[in-house]
Tab-separated table of C-alpha atoms in Angstrom:
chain	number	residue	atom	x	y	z
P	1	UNK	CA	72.767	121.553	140.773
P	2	UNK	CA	75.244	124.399	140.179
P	3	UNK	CA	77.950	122.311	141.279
P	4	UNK	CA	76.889	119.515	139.125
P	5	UNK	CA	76.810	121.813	135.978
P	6	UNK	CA	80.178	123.634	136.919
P	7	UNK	CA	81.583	120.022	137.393
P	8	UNK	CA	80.351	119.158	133.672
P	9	UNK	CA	81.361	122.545	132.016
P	10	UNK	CA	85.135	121.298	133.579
P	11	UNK	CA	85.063	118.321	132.469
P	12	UNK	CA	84.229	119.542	128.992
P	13	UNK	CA	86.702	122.323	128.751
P	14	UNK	CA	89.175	119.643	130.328
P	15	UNK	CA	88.446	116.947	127.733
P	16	UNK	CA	88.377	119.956	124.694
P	17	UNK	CA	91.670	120.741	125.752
P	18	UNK	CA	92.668	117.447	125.721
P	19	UNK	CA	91.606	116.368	122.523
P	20	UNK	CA	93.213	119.806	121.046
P	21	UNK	CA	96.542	118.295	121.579
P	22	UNK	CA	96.128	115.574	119.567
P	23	UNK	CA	97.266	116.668	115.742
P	24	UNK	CA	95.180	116.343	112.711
P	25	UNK	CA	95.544	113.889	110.005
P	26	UNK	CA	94.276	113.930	106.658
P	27	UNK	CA	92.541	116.880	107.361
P	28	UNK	CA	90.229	114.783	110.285
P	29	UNK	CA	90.375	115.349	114.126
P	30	UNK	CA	91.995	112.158	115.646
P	31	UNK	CA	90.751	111.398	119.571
P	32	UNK	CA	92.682	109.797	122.070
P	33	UNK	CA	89.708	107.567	123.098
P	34	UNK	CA	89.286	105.977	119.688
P	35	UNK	CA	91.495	103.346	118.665
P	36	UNK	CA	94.013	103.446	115.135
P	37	UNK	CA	91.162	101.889	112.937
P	38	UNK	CA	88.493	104.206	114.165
P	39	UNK	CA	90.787	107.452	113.376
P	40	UNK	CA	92.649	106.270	110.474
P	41	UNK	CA	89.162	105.911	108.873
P	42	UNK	CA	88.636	109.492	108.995
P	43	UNK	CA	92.288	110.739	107.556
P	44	UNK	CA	92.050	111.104	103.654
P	45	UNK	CA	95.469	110.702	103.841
P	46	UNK	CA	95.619	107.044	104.610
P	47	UNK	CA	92.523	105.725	102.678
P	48	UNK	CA	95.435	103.312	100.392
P	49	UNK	CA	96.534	102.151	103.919
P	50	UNK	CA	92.926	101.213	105.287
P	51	UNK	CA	92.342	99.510	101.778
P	52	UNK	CA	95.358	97.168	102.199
P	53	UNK	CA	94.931	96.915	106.377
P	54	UNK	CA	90.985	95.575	105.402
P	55	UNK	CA	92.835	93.351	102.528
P	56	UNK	CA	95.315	91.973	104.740
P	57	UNK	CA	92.570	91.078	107.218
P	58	UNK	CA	94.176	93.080	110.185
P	59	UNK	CA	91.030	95.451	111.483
P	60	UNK	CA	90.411	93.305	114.438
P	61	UNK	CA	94.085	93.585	115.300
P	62	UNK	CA	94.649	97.162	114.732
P	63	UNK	CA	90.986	97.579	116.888
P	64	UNK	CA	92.444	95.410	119.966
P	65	UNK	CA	93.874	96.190	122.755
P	66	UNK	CA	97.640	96.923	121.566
P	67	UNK	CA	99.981	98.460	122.703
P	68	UNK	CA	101.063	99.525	119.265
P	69	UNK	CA	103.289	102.052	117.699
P	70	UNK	CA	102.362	102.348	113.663
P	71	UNK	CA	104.175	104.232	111.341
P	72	UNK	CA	101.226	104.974	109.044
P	73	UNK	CA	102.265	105.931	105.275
P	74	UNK	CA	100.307	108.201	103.020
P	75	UNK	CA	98.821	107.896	100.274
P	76	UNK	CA	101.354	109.600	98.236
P	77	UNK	CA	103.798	107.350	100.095
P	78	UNK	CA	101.625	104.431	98.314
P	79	UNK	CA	101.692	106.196	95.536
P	80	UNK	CA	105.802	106.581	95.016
P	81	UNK	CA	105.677	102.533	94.797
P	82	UNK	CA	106.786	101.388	91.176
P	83	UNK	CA	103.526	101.480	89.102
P	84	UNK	CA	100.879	99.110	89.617
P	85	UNK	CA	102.539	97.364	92.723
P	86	UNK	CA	99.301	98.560	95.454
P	87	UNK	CA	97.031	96.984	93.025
P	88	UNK	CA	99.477	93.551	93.051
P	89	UNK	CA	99.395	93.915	96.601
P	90	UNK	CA	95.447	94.353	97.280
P	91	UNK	CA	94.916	91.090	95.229
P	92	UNK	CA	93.546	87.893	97.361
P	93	UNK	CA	96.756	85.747	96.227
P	94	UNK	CA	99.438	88.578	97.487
P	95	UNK	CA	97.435	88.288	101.471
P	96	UNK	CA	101.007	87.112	102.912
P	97	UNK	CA	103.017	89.544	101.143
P	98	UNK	CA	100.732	92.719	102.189
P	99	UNK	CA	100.689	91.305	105.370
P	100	UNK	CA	104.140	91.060	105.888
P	101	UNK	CA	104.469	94.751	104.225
P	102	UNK	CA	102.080	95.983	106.615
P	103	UNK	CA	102.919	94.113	109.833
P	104	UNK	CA	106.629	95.933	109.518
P	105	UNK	CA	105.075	99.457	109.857
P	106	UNK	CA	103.841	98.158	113.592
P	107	UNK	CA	106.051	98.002	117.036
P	108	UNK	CA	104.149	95.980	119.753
P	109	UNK	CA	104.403	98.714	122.499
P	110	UNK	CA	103.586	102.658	122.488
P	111	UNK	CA	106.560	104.949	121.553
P	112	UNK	CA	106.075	108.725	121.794
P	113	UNK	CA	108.429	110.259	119.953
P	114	UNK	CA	110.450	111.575	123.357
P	115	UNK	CA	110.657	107.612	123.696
P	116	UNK	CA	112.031	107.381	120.475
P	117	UNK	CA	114.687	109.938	120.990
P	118	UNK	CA	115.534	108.625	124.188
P	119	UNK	CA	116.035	105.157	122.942
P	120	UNK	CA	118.188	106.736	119.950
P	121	UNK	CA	120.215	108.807	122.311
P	122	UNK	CA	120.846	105.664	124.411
P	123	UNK	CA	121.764	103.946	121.434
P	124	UNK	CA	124.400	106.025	120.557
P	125	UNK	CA	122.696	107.813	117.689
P	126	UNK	CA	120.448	105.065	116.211
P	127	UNK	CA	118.156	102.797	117.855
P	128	UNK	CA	116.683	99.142	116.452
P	129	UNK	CA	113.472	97.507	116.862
P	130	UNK	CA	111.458	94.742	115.958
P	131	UNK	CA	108.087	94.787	114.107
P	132	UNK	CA	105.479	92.744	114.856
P	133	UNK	CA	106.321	91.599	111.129
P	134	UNK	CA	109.422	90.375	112.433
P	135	UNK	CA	111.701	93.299	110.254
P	136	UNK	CA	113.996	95.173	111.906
P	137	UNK	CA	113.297	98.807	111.254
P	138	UNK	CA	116.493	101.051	112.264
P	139	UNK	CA	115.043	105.027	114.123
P	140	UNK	CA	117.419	107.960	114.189
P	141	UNK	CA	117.178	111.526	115.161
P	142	UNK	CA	118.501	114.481	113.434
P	143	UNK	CA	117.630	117.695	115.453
P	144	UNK	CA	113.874	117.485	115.776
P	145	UNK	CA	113.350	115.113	112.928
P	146	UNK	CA	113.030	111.189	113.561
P	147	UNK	CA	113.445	108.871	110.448
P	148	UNK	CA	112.771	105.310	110.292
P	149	UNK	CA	114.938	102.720	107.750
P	150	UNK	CA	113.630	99.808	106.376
P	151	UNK	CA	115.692	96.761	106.038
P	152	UNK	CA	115.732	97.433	102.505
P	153	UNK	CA	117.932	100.917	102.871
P	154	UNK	CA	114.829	102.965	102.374
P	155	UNK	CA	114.467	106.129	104.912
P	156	UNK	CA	110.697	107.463	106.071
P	157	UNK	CA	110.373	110.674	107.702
P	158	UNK	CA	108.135	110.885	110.450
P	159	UNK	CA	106.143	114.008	109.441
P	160	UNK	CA	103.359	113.918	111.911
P	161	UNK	CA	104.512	112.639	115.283
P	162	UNK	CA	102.491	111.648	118.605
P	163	UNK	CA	99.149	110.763	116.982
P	164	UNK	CA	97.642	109.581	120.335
P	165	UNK	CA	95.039	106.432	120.031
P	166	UNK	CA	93.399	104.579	122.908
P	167	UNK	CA	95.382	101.592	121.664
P	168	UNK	CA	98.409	102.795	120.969
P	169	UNK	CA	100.612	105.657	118.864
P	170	UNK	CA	100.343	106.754	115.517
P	171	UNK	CA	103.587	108.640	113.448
P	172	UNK	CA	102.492	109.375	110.084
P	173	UNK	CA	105.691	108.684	107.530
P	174	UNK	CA	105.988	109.604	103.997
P	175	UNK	CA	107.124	106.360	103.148
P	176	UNK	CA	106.426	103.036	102.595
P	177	UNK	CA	108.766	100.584	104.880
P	178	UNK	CA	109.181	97.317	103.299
P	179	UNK	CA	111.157	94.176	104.814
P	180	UNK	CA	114.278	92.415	102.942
C-alpha cells in the first residue's frame, strides 16, 4: 500500500511539474493533455478568435487529431483590424472568407519554436511554410524573437511561444495574418 501511494504522490508531483511548464494564456492554465479548442476556451485573450473559429465551423478540426501549429491572435490583435471588419467577418455570408483568414494562422505539423529556429537557420535567415489555408506565411528569427509575415507584408510577433496541446502547438501572435 505504501508503495502504491508513494507511486501516486510521483506521479502527481511528476505530472504538476509537467503541466508547470506549459505557459499561461489569457490569464488560464493551458494542459498538455487538452487539445487547442479545450484551452483556447479558457484564455480571455482569444475569446474574438473562438467566436470566428465556432463561425467558421472549424471546432471539430481544431479538436482532431492534428498535428497542428496555430499562431493564435489576440484579441487586441482583432481589435487593430480597420473598424467593423470582425463583425463583417462573423456574418453567415463572409464563412469562406473567415475561413480562409483563419485556416492561414494553422501549419499541418507541430513546430516548437527550437523547430522554428532551426528551420530559419537552415534557411538562411528566413524560413517558408504553407498553411493549411494554402498562404504562404514567411518565419524569421531575430535574437530570441520569432516573427511570422503574412503574404500581405504584415509582421506578427510571436509573444507567447511553445503553448503545448495534445494536438498540436500553440504561439500566441499579436497579429492578425491575413492571405493576399
Amino acid at each position: 500500500m505504501r508503495k502504491l501511494l508513494a507511486a501516486t504522490v510521483i506521479l502527481g508531483l511528476i505530472s504538476t511539474a509537467a503541466l508547470a511548464a506549459n505557459p499561461m494564456v489569457g490569464g488560464a492554465a493551458m494542459y498538455p493533455k487538452k487539445n487547442i479548442i479545450q484551452n483556447a476556451l479558457k484564455s480571455k485573450d482569444h475569446t474574438t478568435l473562438v467566436a470566428a473559429v465556432k463561425a467558421a465551423g472549424l471546432v471539430d478540426t481544431l479538436q482532431s487529431k492534428g498535428p497542428f501549429t496555430v499562431f493564435a491572435p489576440t484579441n487586441e490583435a482583432f481589435a487593430a483590424l480597420p473598424a467593423g471588419t470582425v463583425e463583417t467577418l462573423l456574418k453567415p455570408e463572409n464563412k469562406a472568407q473567415l475561413t480562409k483568414i483563419l485556416t492561414c494562422h494553422v501549419i499541418g505539423a507541430k513546430a516548437l519554436a527550437k523547430d522554428v529556429m532551426s528551420m530559419v537557420k537552415a534557411d538562411g535567415g528566413q524560413h517558408k511554410v504553407k498553411t493549411v489555408g494554402g498562404c504562404e506565411l514567411t518565419l524569421k528569427v531575430d535574437g530570441k524573437k520569432v516573427t511570422v509575415t503574412d503574404e500581405t507584408g504584415g509582421v506578427a510577433n510571436v509573444t507567447i511561444a511553445d503553448v503545448i496541446q495534445s494536438n498540436g502547438v500553440i504561439h500566441v501572435v499579436d497579429k492578425v495574418l491575413l492571405p493576399k
